[in-house]
Short mmCIF file of C-alpha atoms and ligand atoms in Angstrom, two decimals:
data_model
loop_
_atom_site.label_atom_id
_atom_site.label_comp_id
_atom_site.label_asym_id
_atom_site.label_seq_id
_atom_site.Cartn_x
_atom_site.Cartn_y
_atom_site.Cartn_z
CA MET D 1 -2.80 26.62 -16.24
CA PRO D 2 -5.99 25.29 -14.59
CA ALA D 3 -5.47 23.94 -11.06
CA ILE D 4 -6.29 20.42 -12.22
CA LEU D 5 -3.44 20.39 -14.74
CA ARG D 6 -1.03 21.94 -12.28
CA ALA D 7 -1.93 19.15 -9.85
CA VAL D 8 -1.31 16.46 -12.40
CA SER D 9 1.91 17.99 -13.68
CA LYS D 10 3.11 18.03 -10.08
CA SER D 11 2.64 14.25 -9.85
CA ARG D 12 6.08 13.18 -8.89
CA ALA D 13 8.28 10.21 -8.49
CA PRO D 14 7.40 8.35 -5.30
CA GLU D 15 10.89 8.59 -3.87
CA ALA D 16 10.57 12.23 -2.75
CA ALA D 17 13.55 13.55 -0.80
CA ALA D 18 13.22 13.21 2.95
CA THR D 19 12.67 16.46 4.77
CA GLU D 20 12.83 17.61 8.38
CA ALA D 21 9.11 18.13 8.14
CA SER D 22 8.34 14.44 7.53
CA GLY D 23 5.49 13.23 9.71
CA LEU D 24 5.80 9.81 8.16
CA LEU D 25 8.82 8.66 6.20
CA VAL D 26 8.86 5.26 4.52
CA GLU D 27 12.11 4.45 2.74
CA GLY D 28 12.77 1.44 0.54
CA VAL D 29 10.36 -0.85 2.38
CA THR D 30 10.11 -4.41 1.15
CA LYS D 31 7.87 -7.10 2.59
CA SER D 32 7.23 -10.68 1.53
CA PHE D 33 5.12 -13.45 3.02
CA SER D 34 5.59 -17.16 2.70
CA LYS D 35 2.91 -18.76 0.58
CA ARG D 36 1.85 -22.38 0.51
CA THR D 37 0.81 -23.72 -2.89
CA LYS D 38 0.13 -27.20 -4.30
CA GLN D 39 3.67 -27.12 -5.68
CA GLY D 40 5.16 -26.42 -2.24
CA ASN D 41 6.20 -23.35 -0.32
CA GLY D 42 6.77 -20.09 -2.17
CA VAL D 43 7.24 -16.43 -1.44
CA LEU D 44 4.73 -13.69 -2.09
CA GLN D 45 6.32 -10.30 -2.62
CA ALA D 46 3.70 -8.02 -1.01
CA LEU D 47 5.69 -4.77 -1.22
CA GLU D 48 8.82 -3.88 -3.10
CA ALA D 49 10.98 -0.80 -2.44
CA VAL D 50 8.12 1.38 -1.25
CA SER D 51 9.06 4.95 -0.37
CA LEU D 52 6.67 7.65 0.79
CA ASP D 53 7.33 10.96 2.46
CA CYS D 54 4.28 12.53 4.15
CA ALA D 55 4.69 16.06 5.48
CA ARG D 56 3.70 16.69 9.10
CA GLY D 57 0.03 17.52 9.35
CA SER D 58 -0.78 16.27 5.84
CA LEU D 59 -3.35 13.67 4.82
CA THR D 60 -2.19 11.08 2.28
CA ALA D 61 -4.56 8.57 0.70
CA LEU D 62 -3.38 5.16 -0.50
CA ILE D 63 -5.39 3.75 -3.35
CA GLY D 64 -4.87 0.65 -5.47
CA PRO D 65 -6.36 -2.67 -6.56
CA SER D 66 -7.20 -5.32 -4.01
CA GLY D 67 -4.09 -7.21 -2.93
CA CYS D 68 -1.59 -4.50 -3.95
CA GLY D 69 -0.33 -4.18 -0.38
CA LYS D 70 -2.19 -1.16 1.02
CA SER D 71 -3.10 -2.80 4.32
CA THR D 72 0.34 -4.38 4.57
CA LEU D 73 1.91 -0.93 4.25
CA LEU D 74 -0.43 0.46 6.90
CA ARG D 75 0.30 -2.46 9.22
CA LEU D 76 4.03 -1.92 8.74
CA VAL D 77 3.64 1.78 9.57
CA ALA D 78 1.61 0.79 12.65
CA GLY D 79 4.38 -1.57 13.74
CA LEU D 80 2.07 -4.59 13.50
CA GLU D 81 4.43 -6.12 10.91
CA THR D 82 8.17 -5.74 10.43
CA PRO D 83 9.71 -4.84 7.05
CA ASP D 84 12.21 -7.25 5.46
CA ALA D 85 14.20 -4.23 4.33
CA GLY D 86 13.89 -0.47 4.55
CA THR D 87 12.94 1.91 7.33
CA ILE D 88 9.86 3.65 8.66
CA ALA D 89 9.93 6.72 10.88
CA LEU D 90 7.13 8.76 12.42
CA ASN D 91 8.29 12.30 13.18
CA GLY D 92 11.83 10.94 12.96
CA GLU D 93 11.23 8.16 15.52
CA PRO D 94 10.62 4.42 15.23
CA VAL D 95 6.97 3.40 15.51
CA THR D 96 7.50 1.33 18.68
CA LYS D 97 8.42 4.49 20.61
CA VAL D 98 5.58 6.52 19.14
CA ARG D 99 3.02 3.80 19.85
CA ALA D 100 4.16 3.23 23.41
CA ARG D 101 3.31 6.79 24.38
CA GLY D 102 -0.04 6.72 22.58
CA ASP D 103 1.04 9.04 19.80
CA LEU D 104 -0.38 6.78 17.09
CA GLY D 105 -4.10 6.41 16.38
CA ILE D 106 -5.51 3.56 14.30
CA ALA D 107 -8.99 2.87 12.92
CA PHE D 108 -9.87 -0.10 10.72
CA GLN D 109 -12.91 -0.97 8.64
CA ASP D 110 -14.24 -3.10 11.49
CA PRO D 111 -14.69 -0.68 14.40
CA ALA D 112 -13.95 -3.56 16.84
CA LEU D 113 -15.55 -1.93 19.86
CA LEU D 114 -15.73 -3.80 23.15
CA PRO D 115 -19.44 -4.70 23.40
CA TRP D 116 -19.59 -4.52 27.18
CA ARG D 117 -18.15 -1.03 27.39
CA THR D 118 -20.13 2.16 26.83
CA VAL D 119 -19.30 4.68 24.08
CA SER D 120 -17.28 6.79 26.58
CA GLU D 121 -15.47 3.73 27.94
CA ASN D 122 -14.60 2.49 24.44
CA ILE D 123 -13.24 5.89 23.47
CA ALA D 124 -11.16 6.05 26.68
CA LEU D 125 -9.53 2.66 26.10
CA PRO D 126 -6.29 3.90 24.42
CA LEU D 127 -5.74 6.28 27.36
CA GLU D 128 -5.92 3.33 29.76
CA ILE D 129 -3.56 1.28 27.59
CA VAL D 130 -0.84 3.94 27.71
CA GLY D 131 -1.48 4.55 31.40
CA ARG D 132 -2.95 8.03 31.22
CA PRO D 133 -5.42 8.87 33.99
CA VAL D 134 -8.89 8.73 32.48
CA ALA D 135 -10.65 10.28 35.51
CA GLY D 136 -9.30 13.75 34.80
CA LEU D 137 -10.08 13.54 31.10
CA SER D 138 -13.86 13.26 31.12
CA SER D 139 -14.31 16.72 29.58
CA HIS D 140 -11.83 15.80 26.82
CA ILE D 141 -13.84 12.64 26.09
CA ALA D 142 -17.09 14.64 26.15
CA THR D 143 -15.60 17.11 23.63
CA LEU D 144 -14.63 14.22 21.35
CA ILE D 145 -18.08 12.65 21.59
CA ASN D 146 -19.53 16.00 20.60
CA LEU D 147 -17.01 16.30 17.74
CA VAL D 148 -18.12 13.01 16.22
CA GLY D 149 -21.78 13.90 16.70
CA LEU D 150 -22.61 11.36 19.41
CA SER D 151 -23.70 13.64 22.26
CA GLY D 152 -26.43 11.90 24.22
CA PHE D 153 -24.99 8.44 23.47
CA GLU D 154 -22.13 8.56 26.00
CA ASN D 155 -23.56 5.69 28.01
CA SER D 156 -24.90 3.61 25.12
CA LEU D 157 -23.42 0.21 24.38
CA PRO D 158 -22.09 -0.55 20.86
CA GLY D 159 -25.00 -2.96 20.25
CA GLU D 160 -27.41 -0.02 20.58
CA LEU D 161 -25.71 2.00 17.83
CA SER D 162 -25.93 2.01 14.02
CA GLY D 163 -22.93 1.05 11.86
CA GLY D 164 -22.12 4.69 11.14
CA MET D 165 -22.30 5.59 14.84
CA ARG D 166 -19.99 2.70 15.77
CA GLN D 167 -17.53 3.86 13.13
CA ARG D 168 -17.61 7.37 14.64
CA VAL D 169 -16.82 5.88 18.05
CA ALA D 170 -13.84 4.13 16.46
CA ILE D 171 -12.61 7.43 14.96
CA ALA D 172 -13.00 9.19 18.32
CA ARG D 173 -11.09 6.32 19.98
CA ALA D 174 -8.32 6.65 17.37
CA ILE D 175 -7.80 10.34 18.18
CA VAL D 176 -8.43 10.32 21.96
CA THR D 177 -4.70 10.51 22.75
CA ASN D 178 -4.28 13.46 20.33
CA PRO D 179 -1.92 11.33 18.25
CA SER D 180 0.51 13.01 15.90
CA VAL D 181 -0.02 10.15 13.40
CA LEU D 182 -3.39 8.70 12.44
CA LEU D 183 -3.76 5.52 10.35
CA LEU D 184 -7.13 4.75 8.79
CA ASP D 185 -7.71 1.50 6.91
CA GLU D 186 -10.96 1.76 4.95
CA PRO D 187 -12.74 3.25 7.96
CA PHE D 188 -15.97 3.79 5.99
CA GLY D 189 -15.70 0.75 3.72
CA ALA D 190 -18.78 -0.93 5.16
CA LEU D 191 -21.02 2.14 5.01
CA ASP D 192 -23.47 3.11 2.28
CA GLN D 193 -22.66 5.97 -0.10
CA ILE D 194 -24.74 8.66 1.65
CA LEU D 195 -23.38 7.87 5.10
CA ARG D 196 -19.89 7.62 3.67
CA ARG D 197 -20.11 11.10 2.26
CA SER D 198 -21.23 12.64 5.52
CA MET D 199 -18.45 10.71 7.30
CA ASN D 200 -15.96 12.16 4.77
CA LEU D 201 -17.09 15.66 5.72
CA GLU D 202 -16.89 14.79 9.39
CA LEU D 203 -13.43 13.25 9.09
CA GLN D 204 -12.18 16.38 7.31
CA ARG D 205 -13.56 18.53 10.14
CA ILE D 206 -11.98 16.32 12.82
CA TRP D 207 -8.64 16.10 11.04
CA MET D 208 -8.53 19.86 10.38
CA GLY D 209 -8.98 20.49 14.08
CA GLY D 210 -5.59 18.97 14.88
CA LYS D 211 -2.09 18.76 13.48
CA THR D 212 -2.20 15.08 12.73
CA THR D 213 -0.30 13.38 9.91
CA ALA D 214 -2.82 10.95 8.46
CA LEU D 215 -2.56 7.96 6.14
CA LEU D 216 -5.88 6.73 4.74
CA VAL D 217 -6.35 3.47 2.84
CA THR D 218 -9.42 3.61 0.65
CA HIS D 219 -11.01 1.97 -2.39
CA GLY D 220 -12.92 5.14 -3.23
CA ILE D 221 -11.20 7.49 -5.67
CA ASP D 222 -13.70 10.23 -4.78
CA GLU D 223 -13.08 9.72 -1.05
CA ALA D 224 -9.31 9.94 -1.65
CA VAL D 225 -9.55 13.10 -3.77
CA PHE D 226 -11.99 14.77 -1.39
CA LEU D 227 -9.97 14.11 1.76
CA ALA D 228 -6.31 13.96 0.80
CA ASP D 229 -3.52 16.44 0.18
CA ARG D 230 -1.86 13.74 -1.90
CA VAL D 231 -3.04 10.47 -3.36
CA ALA D 232 -0.49 7.65 -3.67
CA VAL D 233 -1.55 5.23 -6.40
CA MET D 234 -0.35 1.67 -5.82
CA LYS D 235 0.11 -1.19 -8.29
CA SER D 236 0.31 -4.90 -7.56
CA ARG D 237 2.64 -7.85 -8.18
CA PRO D 238 4.75 -6.69 -6.52
CA GLY D 239 3.03 -3.96 -4.48
CA ARG D 240 4.60 -0.58 -5.17
CA ILE D 241 3.73 3.11 -5.39
CA ALA D 242 3.32 3.98 -9.06
CA ALA D 243 2.48 7.70 -8.74
CA VAL D 244 1.76 10.39 -6.18
CA VAL D 245 -0.75 13.06 -7.18
CA ASP D 246 -1.14 16.38 -5.34
CA ILE D 247 -4.73 17.46 -4.64
CA PRO D 248 -4.95 21.24 -4.85
CA PHE D 249 -8.42 22.01 -3.46
CA PRO D 250 -8.42 24.50 -0.57
CA ARG D 251 -9.87 23.54 2.81
CA PRO D 252 -12.37 23.23 4.22
CA ARG D 253 -13.63 21.39 1.15
CA PRO D 254 -17.41 21.71 0.79
CA GLU D 255 -19.70 18.81 -0.11
CA SER D 256 -20.39 20.58 -3.44
CA LEU D 257 -16.79 19.74 -4.43
CA PHE D 258 -17.96 16.17 -5.13
CA SER D 259 -19.98 17.45 -8.09
CA SER D 260 -17.48 19.97 -9.49
CA GLU D 261 -15.92 19.50 -12.91
CA GLU D 262 -12.36 19.90 -11.58
CA PHE D 263 -13.00 17.22 -8.97
CA HIS D 264 -14.23 14.78 -11.62
CA ARG D 265 -11.30 15.49 -13.91
CA LEU D 266 -8.88 14.72 -11.09
CA CYS D 267 -10.80 11.52 -10.23
CA ASP D 268 -10.63 10.48 -13.90
CA ARG D 269 -6.91 11.18 -13.98
CA ILE D 270 -6.35 8.97 -10.93
CA ALA D 271 -8.59 6.25 -12.40
CA GLY D 272 -6.36 6.36 -15.49
CA LEU D 273 -3.25 5.93 -13.34
CA LEU D 274 -4.94 3.06 -11.49
CA HIS D 275 -6.10 1.14 -14.51
CA GLY D 276 -3.52 2.24 -17.05
P1 ADP N 1 -4.65 -4.72 -0.01
O1 ADP N 1 -4.81 -4.08 1.32
O2 ADP N 1 -4.11 -3.77 -1.05
O3 ADP N 1 -5.89 -5.41 -0.51
P2 ADP N 1 -2.92 -6.54 1.42
O4 ADP N 1 -1.89 -5.67 1.99
O5 ADP N 1 -4.02 -6.99 2.31
O6 ADP N 1 -3.54 -5.85 0.10
O7 ADP N 1 -2.22 -7.84 0.80
C1 ADP N 1 -1.15 -7.78 -0.11
C2 ADP N 1 -0.75 -9.21 -0.47
O8 ADP N 1 -0.09 -9.79 0.64
C3 ADP N 1 -1.94 -10.09 -0.80
O9 ADP N 1 -1.56 -10.98 -1.84
C4 ADP N 1 -2.19 -10.85 0.49
O10 ADP N 1 -2.76 -12.11 0.24
C5 ADP N 1 -0.79 -10.97 1.07
N1 ADP N 1 -0.77 -10.98 2.54
C6 ADP N 1 -1.09 -9.97 3.35
N2 ADP N 1 -0.91 -10.30 4.64
C7 ADP N 1 -0.45 -11.59 4.63
C8 ADP N 1 -0.07 -12.53 5.65
N3 ADP N 1 -0.12 -12.20 6.95
N4 ADP N 1 0.35 -13.75 5.26
C9 ADP N 1 0.43 -14.09 3.95
N5 ADP N 1 0.09 -13.26 2.94
C10 ADP N 1 -0.36 -12.02 3.27
#
């Protein structure tokens, strides 16, 4: 059977059994928000009974229509929101514990750099927040700057950088503590297609260098298929995971993968799940 068909036939029910190897385990998570309408106050069911089991060191992409609850799920995993029901564990621990020791990295679409701090100082910020001594870590920060292709810009301010460069600073900042879990919410959403593609290659390289469990929210089917081990397809009203598709391509995945027939067939399959 061609790899593409094997991948699709392995699409499985979202409620996969929890394993010891879970880097991120979401079980039966429900979240609603209160909503004010002309008729009065109502409830918006943002997520209903969402379960997702991500193996340690895997990269899972979340894809779905606008408003289906992708960011809400990411914010719940990050501990920025609390579920109404269900549980979330990172490496078997609650997020509050993981975050307190800097074991969780987060990057959003808006890089949100501090404009008065240099590239190095922005990247070092999470170390300061968790109380790790930055002074002894200058070579670690220099390695990271090199990894994201910003050597020579250590002392630049965010205002002196392009959008793509600022986004790379945000990625370096997200991984500066060597987190075991990395959450990325449309990190390249504001970039043009060419830059996005080179950032995809770069993110793969960075992620492959560590043992990080990553959850990536994206609107791009091609970005999801290129980067992820599994793509979770979400549906809205209420937000839920409708299917999880395994992506079989070996790593490192070359840029030429974007134009391969197998890649396009898998993208089409996921588009069908999204719009079907
Ligand atoms: P997505 O990331 O898939 O576009 P979101 O997670 O941002 O979707 O939103 C899911 C739904 O929950 C949307 O209808 C949104 O309006 C609603 N929502 C998200 N956050 C809040 C909030 N803090 N208060 C009220 N409604 C919210």
